Tab-separated table of C-alpha atoms in Angstrom:
chain	number	residue	atom	x	y	z
A	25	UNK	CA	-15.147	-11.293	12.726
A	26	UNK	CA	-12.672	-12.241	9.909
A	27	UNK	CA	-10.749	-15.314	10.861
A	28	UNK	CA	-11.025	-14.266	14.451
A	29	UNK	CA	-9.590	-10.898	13.565
A	30	UNK	CA	-11.497	-7.828	14.482
A	31	UNK	CA	-10.651	-6.321	11.046
A	32	UNK	CA	-10.791	-7.773	7.489
A	33	UNK	CA	-7.358	-8.934	6.706
A	34	UNK	CA	-5.867	-9.382	3.085
A	35	UNK	CA	-5.015	-13.061	4.234
A	36	UNK	CA	-8.750	-13.547	5.084
A	37	UNK	CA	-9.682	-12.225	1.605
A	38	UNK	CA	-7.203	-14.507	-0.122
A	39	UNK	CA	-8.455	-17.633	1.674
A	40	UNK	CA	-12.223	-16.815	1.154
A	41	UNK	CA	-11.587	-16.017	-2.557
A	42	UNK	CA	-8.827	-18.624	-3.466
A	43	UNK	CA	-8.665	-21.169	-0.804
A	44	UNK	CA	-5.042	-21.033	0.012
A	45	UNK	CA	-2.444	-18.781	1.252
A	46	UNK	CA	-1.290	-16.258	-1.344
A	47	UNK	CA	2.205	-14.582	-0.917
A	48	UNK	CA	3.130	-11.154	-2.541
A	49	UNK	CA	6.227	-11.183	-4.239
A	50	UNK	CA	7.665	-7.731	-4.698
A	51	UNK	CA	9.218	-7.013	-8.299
A	52	UNK	CA	11.145	-4.563	-9.680
A	53	UNK	CA	9.991	-3.743	-13.181
A	54	UNK	CA	12.485	-1.213	-14.247
A	55	UNK	CA	10.271	1.881	-14.033
A	56	UNK	CA	10.841	5.359	-13.260
A	57	UNK	CA	8.447	7.951	-12.015
A	58	UNK	CA	6.894	11.282	-13.583
A	59	UNK	CA	7.368	12.736	-10.474
A	60	UNK	CA	11.154	12.129	-10.849
A	61	UNK	CA	11.964	12.606	-14.406
A	62	UNK	CA	10.719	16.212	-14.692
A	63	UNK	CA	7.190	15.412	-16.312
A	64	UNK	CA	5.720	16.315	-12.896
A	65	UNK	CA	8.632	17.066	-10.795
A	66	UNK	CA	11.905	16.000	-9.779
A	67	UNK	CA	13.221	14.060	-6.765
A	68	UNK	CA	9.984	12.384	-6.164
A	69	UNK	CA	7.829	12.469	-3.024
A	70	UNK	CA	9.697	13.616	0.027
A	71	UNK	CA	9.629	10.279	1.857
A	72	UNK	CA	10.698	8.390	-1.339
A	73	UNK	CA	13.842	6.203	-1.173
A	74	UNK	CA	16.700	5.816	-3.966
A	75	UNK	CA	14.440	2.533	-4.653
A	76	UNK	CA	11.145	4.049	-5.395
A	77	UNK	CA	9.461	2.768	-2.017
A	78	UNK	CA	10.400	-0.734	-3.331
A	79	UNK	CA	13.204	-1.427	-0.784
A	80	UNK	CA	12.060	-5.177	-0.405
A	81	UNK	CA	11.586	-5.810	-4.316
A	82	UNK	CA	13.796	-7.774	-6.499
A	83	UNK	CA	16.549	-6.300	-8.352
A	84	UNK	CA	15.885	-4.860	-11.663
A	85	UNK	CA	19.125	-6.405	-12.935
A	86	UNK	CA	17.327	-9.725	-13.086
A	87	UNK	CA	14.492	-10.686	-15.469
A	88	UNK	CA	11.023	-11.103	-13.788
A	89	UNK	CA	11.585	-14.877	-13.842
A	90	UNK	CA	15.042	-14.864	-11.902
A	91	UNK	CA	13.460	-12.503	-9.396
A	92	UNK	CA	10.376	-14.501	-8.816
A	93	UNK	CA	12.826	-17.399	-8.591
A	94	UNK	CA	14.715	-15.875	-6.021
A	95	UNK	CA	11.812	-14.852	-3.948
A	96	UNK	CA	9.923	-18.004	-3.980
A	97	UNK	CA	13.222	-19.924	-2.930
A	98	UNK	CA	12.878	-17.931	0.237
A	99	UNK	CA	9.297	-18.591	1.349
A	100	UNK	CA	8.429	-21.973	-0.064
A	101	UNK	CA	10.149	-23.881	2.635
A	102	UNK	CA	7.680	-22.325	5.153
A	103	UNK	CA	4.751	-22.079	2.746
A	104	UNK	CA	5.081	-25.055	0.341
A	105	UNK	CA	1.594	-24.943	-1.018
A	106	UNK	CA	0.992	-21.180	-1.352
A	107	UNK	CA	0.157	-19.501	-4.365
A	108	UNK	CA	1.806	-16.149	-5.565
A	109	UNK	CA	0.726	-12.469	-6.478
A	110	UNK	CA	3.413	-10.774	-8.766
A	111	UNK	CA	3.707	-7.559	-7.232
A	112	UNK	CA	5.395	-4.682	-9.108
A	113	UNK	CA	5.985	-2.435	-6.322
A	114	UNK	CA	8.376	0.273	-6.728
A	115	UNK	CA	8.268	3.725	-8.728
A	116	UNK	CA	4.962	3.898	-10.846
A	117	UNK	CA	4.087	0.406	-12.247
A	118	UNK	CA	2.399	1.906	-15.196
A	119	UNK	CA	4.736	4.571	-16.360
A	120	UNK	CA	5.759	2.578	-19.650
A	121	UNK	CA	4.260	1.536	-22.931
A	122	UNK	CA	1.622	-0.990	-22.682
A	123	UNK	CA	3.609	-3.222	-25.041
A	124	UNK	CA	6.231	-3.000	-22.110
A	125	UNK	CA	3.890	-3.893	-19.415
A	126	UNK	CA	2.213	-6.667	-21.321
A	127	UNK	CA	5.575	-8.431	-21.757
A	128	UNK	CA	6.371	-8.158	-18.116
A	129	UNK	CA	3.034	-9.389	-16.950
A	130	UNK	CA	3.062	-12.060	-19.271
A	131	UNK	CA	6.188	-13.310	-18.078
A	132	UNK	CA	5.008	-13.439	-14.422
A	133	UNK	CA	1.959	-14.951	-15.172
A	134	UNK	CA	3.664	-17.735	-17.021
A	135	UNK	CA	5.530	-18.396	-13.934
A	136	UNK	CA	4.110	-21.547	-12.243
A	137	UNK	CA	2.048	-21.001	-9.117
A	138	UNK	CA	1.396	-17.035	-10.073
A	139	UNK	CA	-2.130	-16.100	-9.885
A	140	UNK	CA	-2.349	-12.540	-10.217
A	141	UNK	CA	-0.599	-9.205	-10.652
A	142	UNK	CA	-0.649	-6.081	-8.360
A	143	UNK	CA	0.607	-2.873	-9.509
A	144	UNK	CA	1.509	-0.002	-7.633
A	145	UNK	CA	1.438	3.435	-9.463
A	146	UNK	CA	0.277	6.926	-9.519
A	147	UNK	CA	-3.069	8.383	-10.690
A	148	UNK	CA	-1.454	10.503	-13.341
A	149	UNK	CA	0.218	7.308	-14.826
A	150	UNK	CA	-2.963	6.076	-15.914
A	151	UNK	CA	-4.030	7.095	-19.357
A	152	UNK	CA	-7.073	5.579	-21.260
A	153	UNK	CA	-4.955	3.193	-23.372
A	154	UNK	CA	-3.590	1.755	-20.013
A	155	UNK	CA	-7.089	1.506	-18.541
A	156	UNK	CA	-7.941	-0.197	-21.437
A	157	UNK	CA	-5.086	-2.888	-21.093
A	158	UNK	CA	-5.772	-3.107	-17.417
A	159	UNK	CA	-9.300	-3.921	-17.985
A	160	UNK	CA	-8.193	-6.632	-20.613
A	161	UNK	CA	-5.596	-8.073	-18.275
A	162	UNK	CA	-8.151	-7.992	-15.495
A	163	UNK	CA	-10.700	-10.278	-17.490
A	164	UNK	CA	-7.986	-13.091	-17.615
A	165	UNK	CA	-6.480	-12.931	-14.057
A	166	UNK	CA	-6.924	-11.188	-10.566
A	167	UNK	CA	-5.523	-7.594	-10.686
A	168	UNK	CA	-5.288	-4.918	-8.353
A	169	UNK	CA	-3.839	-1.262	-8.535
A	170	UNK	CA	-2.292	0.606	-5.620
A	171	UNK	CA	-2.292	4.424	-5.539
A	172	UNK	CA	-0.361	6.478	-2.953
A	173	UNK	CA	-2.890	8.913	-1.853
A	174	UNK	CA	-1.068	9.077	1.690
A	175	UNK	CA	-3.805	12.118	2.641
A	176	UNK	CA	-6.685	14.236	1.053
A	177	UNK	CA	-5.481	17.385	2.655
A	178	UNK	CA	-3.712	19.782	0.311
A	179	UNK	CA	-1.096	21.309	2.789
A	180	UNK	CA	0.277	17.750	3.460
A	181	UNK	CA	0.392	16.571	-0.126
A	182	UNK	CA	2.254	19.780	-0.763
A	183	UNK	CA	4.557	18.835	1.741
A	184	UNK	CA	4.956	15.439	0.534
A	185	UNK	CA	5.571	16.892	-3.088
A	186	UNK	CA	2.854	14.467	-4.325
A	187	UNK	CA	2.304	16.241	-7.458
A	188	UNK	CA	-1.021	15.737	-8.400
A	189	UNK	CA	-4.528	16.933	-6.635
A	190	UNK	CA	-7.722	15.047	-5.561
A	191	UNK	CA	-9.573	15.543	-8.839
A	192	UNK	CA	-6.518	13.619	-10.514
A	193	UNK	CA	-7.060	10.686	-8.004
A	194	UNK	CA	-10.809	10.704	-8.295
A	195	UNK	CA	-10.457	10.500	-12.150
A	196	UNK	CA	-8.222	7.600	-11.878
A	197	UNK	CA	-10.139	5.523	-9.334
A	198	UNK	CA	-13.286	6.236	-11.119
A	199	UNK	CA	-11.764	4.942	-14.214
A	200	UNK	CA	-10.355	1.766	-12.510
A	201	UNK	CA	-13.657	0.857	-11.021
A	202	UNK	CA	-15.563	1.421	-14.245
A	203	UNK	CA	-13.099	-1.152	-15.759
A	204	UNK	CA	-13.823	-3.538	-12.996
A	205	UNK	CA	-10.405	-3.390	-11.351
A	206	UNK	CA	-9.747	-3.485	-7.455
A	207	UNK	CA	-8.143	-0.352	-6.160
A	208	UNK	CA	-5.703	0.052	-3.108
A	209	UNK	CA	-4.813	3.286	-1.558
A	210	UNK	CA	-1.725	3.954	0.772
A	211	UNK	CA	-2.350	6.440	3.685
A	212	UNK	CA	0.007	7.741	6.335
A	213	UNK	CA	-0.734	8.509	10.008
A	214	UNK	CA	1.171	10.979	12.084
A	215	UNK	CA	1.630	13.643	9.137
A	216	UNK	CA	3.159	16.693	10.409
A	217	UNK	CA	0.330	19.381	10.985
A	218	UNK	CA	-2.374	16.762	10.628
A	219	UNK	CA	-4.864	16.016	13.569
A	220	UNK	CA	-6.464	12.625	14.363
A	221	UNK	CA	-9.475	14.151	12.799
A	222	UNK	CA	-7.658	15.078	9.520
A	223	UNK	CA	-6.747	11.226	9.364
A	224	UNK	CA	-10.086	10.177	10.220
A	225	UNK	CA	-11.367	12.586	7.294
A	226	UNK	CA	-8.974	10.772	4.989
A	227	UNK	CA	-10.124	7.352	6.119
A	228	UNK	CA	-13.987	8.555	5.337
A	229	UNK	CA	-13.111	9.594	1.876
A	230	UNK	CA	-11.568	6.467	1.106
A	231	UNK	CA	-14.631	4.694	2.284
A	232	UNK	CA	-17.106	6.894	0.227
A	233	UNK	CA	-15.093	6.455	-2.867
A	234	UNK	CA	-15.574	2.643	-2.653
A	235	UNK	CA	-11.749	1.849	-2.230
A	236	UNK	CA	-11.548	-2.035	-2.184
A	237	UNK	CA	-8.355	-2.121	-0.151
A	238	UNK	CA	-6.323	0.154	2.122
A	239	UNK	CA	-2.775	0.207	3.502
A	240	UNK	CA	-2.296	2.199	6.788
A	241	UNK	CA	1.330	2.836	8.229
A	242	UNK	CA	2.912	5.590	10.548
A	243	UNK	CA	5.346	8.315	9.062
A	244	UNK	CA	8.886	6.796	9.307
A	245	UNK	CA	11.712	8.586	8.119
A	246	UNK	CA	14.445	6.877	6.184
A	247	UNK	CA	18.285	8.034	5.782
A	248	UNK	CA	18.938	9.165	2.167
A	249	UNK	CA	15.656	10.639	1.689
A	250	UNK	CA	14.951	14.461	1.492
A	251	UNK	CA	12.339	13.893	4.228
A	252	UNK	CA	15.422	12.365	6.310
A	253	UNK	CA	17.370	15.353	5.407
A	254	UNK	CA	14.391	17.727	6.605
A	255	UNK	CA	13.842	16.033	9.697
A	256	UNK	CA	17.466	15.952	10.503
A	257	UNK	CA	17.473	19.732	10.228
A	258	UNK	CA	14.076	20.484	11.676
A	259	UNK	CA	12.846	17.533	13.969
A	260	UNK	CA	9.145	17.257	14.519
A	261	UNK	CA	7.118	15.197	16.561
A	262	UNK	CA	6.572	11.474	15.582
A	263	UNK	CA	3.899	9.038	16.810
A	264	UNK	CA	4.751	6.871	19.577
A	265	UNK	CA	3.746	2.819	19.049
A	266	UNK	CA	0.983	3.406	21.600
A	267	UNK	CA	-0.173	6.590	19.980
A	268	UNK	CA	-0.076	4.712	16.648
A	269	UNK	CA	-2.021	1.566	17.668
A	270	UNK	CA	-4.726	3.986	19.255
A	271	UNK	CA	-5.214	5.980	15.811
A	272	UNK	CA	-5.273	2.820	13.679
A	273	UNK	CA	-8.062	1.321	16.039
A	274	UNK	CA	-9.974	4.247	15.598
A	275	UNK	CA	-9.452	4.331	11.681
A	276	UNK	CA	-10.679	0.967	11.540
A	277	UNK	CA	-13.798	1.679	13.483
A	278	UNK	CA	-14.792	4.219	10.334
A	279	UNK	CA	-13.782	2.169	7.647
A	280	UNK	CA	-16.374	0.063	5.966
A	281	UNK	CA	-16.427	-3.499	6.849
A	282	UNK	CA	-16.124	-4.910	3.454
A	283	UNK	CA	-12.841	-2.997	2.898
A	284	UNK	CA	-9.744	-5.111	2.790
A	285	UNK	CA	-6.794	-3.883	5.090
A	286	UNK	CA	-3.603	-4.754	3.471
A	287	UNK	CA	-1.680	-3.181	5.915
A	288	UNK	CA	-1.559	-1.618	9.374
A	289	UNK	CA	2.134	-0.963	9.970
A	290	UNK	CA	5.388	-0.705	7.978
A	291	UNK	CA	8.912	0.085	8.036
A	292	UNK	CA	11.750	0.544	6.012
A	293	UNK	CA	15.128	-1.304	5.784
A	294	UNK	CA	16.811	-1.377	9.097
A	295	UNK	CA	19.997	-0.179	7.992
A	296	UNK	CA	18.406	3.019	7.079
A	297	UNK	CA	15.467	3.433	9.278
A	298	UNK	CA	16.137	6.782	10.854
A	299	UNK	CA	13.067	7.318	13.049
A	300	UNK	CA	10.995	6.157	15.043
A	301	UNK	CA	12.374	2.860	15.864
A	302	UNK	CA	9.449	1.076	17.098
A	303	UNK	CA	8.095	0.119	13.511
A	304	UNK	CA	10.988	-2.365	13.591
A	305	UNK	CA	8.941	-4.681	15.985
A	306	UNK	CA	6.087	-5.464	13.807
A	307	UNK	CA	4.510	-8.130	15.773
A	308	UNK	CA	4.421	-5.950	18.978
A	309	UNK	CA	2.067	-3.283	16.736
A	310	UNK	CA	0.002	-6.207	15.501
A	311	UNK	CA	-0.322	-7.770	18.602
A	312	UNK	CA	-0.945	-4.571	20.385
A	313	UNK	CA	-3.741	-3.611	17.811
A	314	UNK	CA	-5.554	-7.127	18.520
A	315	UNK	CA	-5.326	-6.480	22.382
A	316	UNK	CA	-6.692	-2.960	22.172
A	317	UNK	CA	-9.506	-3.770	19.931
A	318	UNK	CA	-10.513	-6.568	22.370
A	319	UNK	CA	-10.163	-4.400	25.323
A	320	UNK	CA	-12.609	-1.737	23.708
A	321	UNK	CA	-14.835	-4.448	22.357
A	322	UNK	CA	-14.709	-2.626	19.033
A	323	UNK	CA	-13.994	-4.000	15.568
A	324	UNK	CA	-13.851	-2.435	11.913
A	325	UNK	CA	-16.876	-0.722	10.822
A	326	UNK	CA	-18.414	-0.010	14.034
A	327	UNK	CA	-18.531	3.538	13.487
A	328	UNK	CA	-18.863	3.500	9.558
A	329	UNK	CA	-21.775	5.392	8.431
A	330	UNK	CA	-22.389	7.448	11.816
A	331	UNK	CA	-21.869	11.297	11.740
């Protein structure tokens, strides 16, 4: 068990490693994405919002210091003794010269209470000079890098307009691992055309790759995205809350017990969430998962390594 949970939560990892609560503060570093500016594609991934999947991040109109100040003012009353992780969340957080990233990261690390850097990016935005910089940064502070894999299946990746193949992903992960950097992978359940076994294959792949952390959430649809337009014109089945909870429980059984679970549900802004509506109630999803794992007397890693 992990702090009385049946899966290895990020909160448990933070308390074991740092001895305190750590809060991620989502920042906008002013980046764009090679899948938007024409380098790889235009329009981005089909599900991506205008804010580059950083709808809860600070405003790029503000400095990093101002964004941190604003966000800490919201959470400090509840967690006055917490430490903070500067999370460069939206678009591709390594899609800039190293000098630009260094300036942003140093500004964040100079802020009182910030104990590390998290960067969401793409595997095709990690050239060797960037890996070298991240290695150096990782030698001075706690660092993780997030990659939006979503699925290992080519047809689904094409539908999402992901814009890179598994070989590109593997090259990036191996480079990050050689540099000693923690990797986190985003995955999606309920992709049109995928079966539960397809999802479990993605989970098995992530485990086999030695990924440190994983985010799992259901496919949800935001207004103003290309996926929203597609869904409105061509509706397709979406997971129910109970169906999703069942899938997550079965995914957790297959993941290595040491893998850190960063997210098991997610949603978009309430004013733009088109479908489904149940992800709005995150607490019911979390409580439902805890109940199901207990009822089945199962836990993360129970089936890991079995055929």
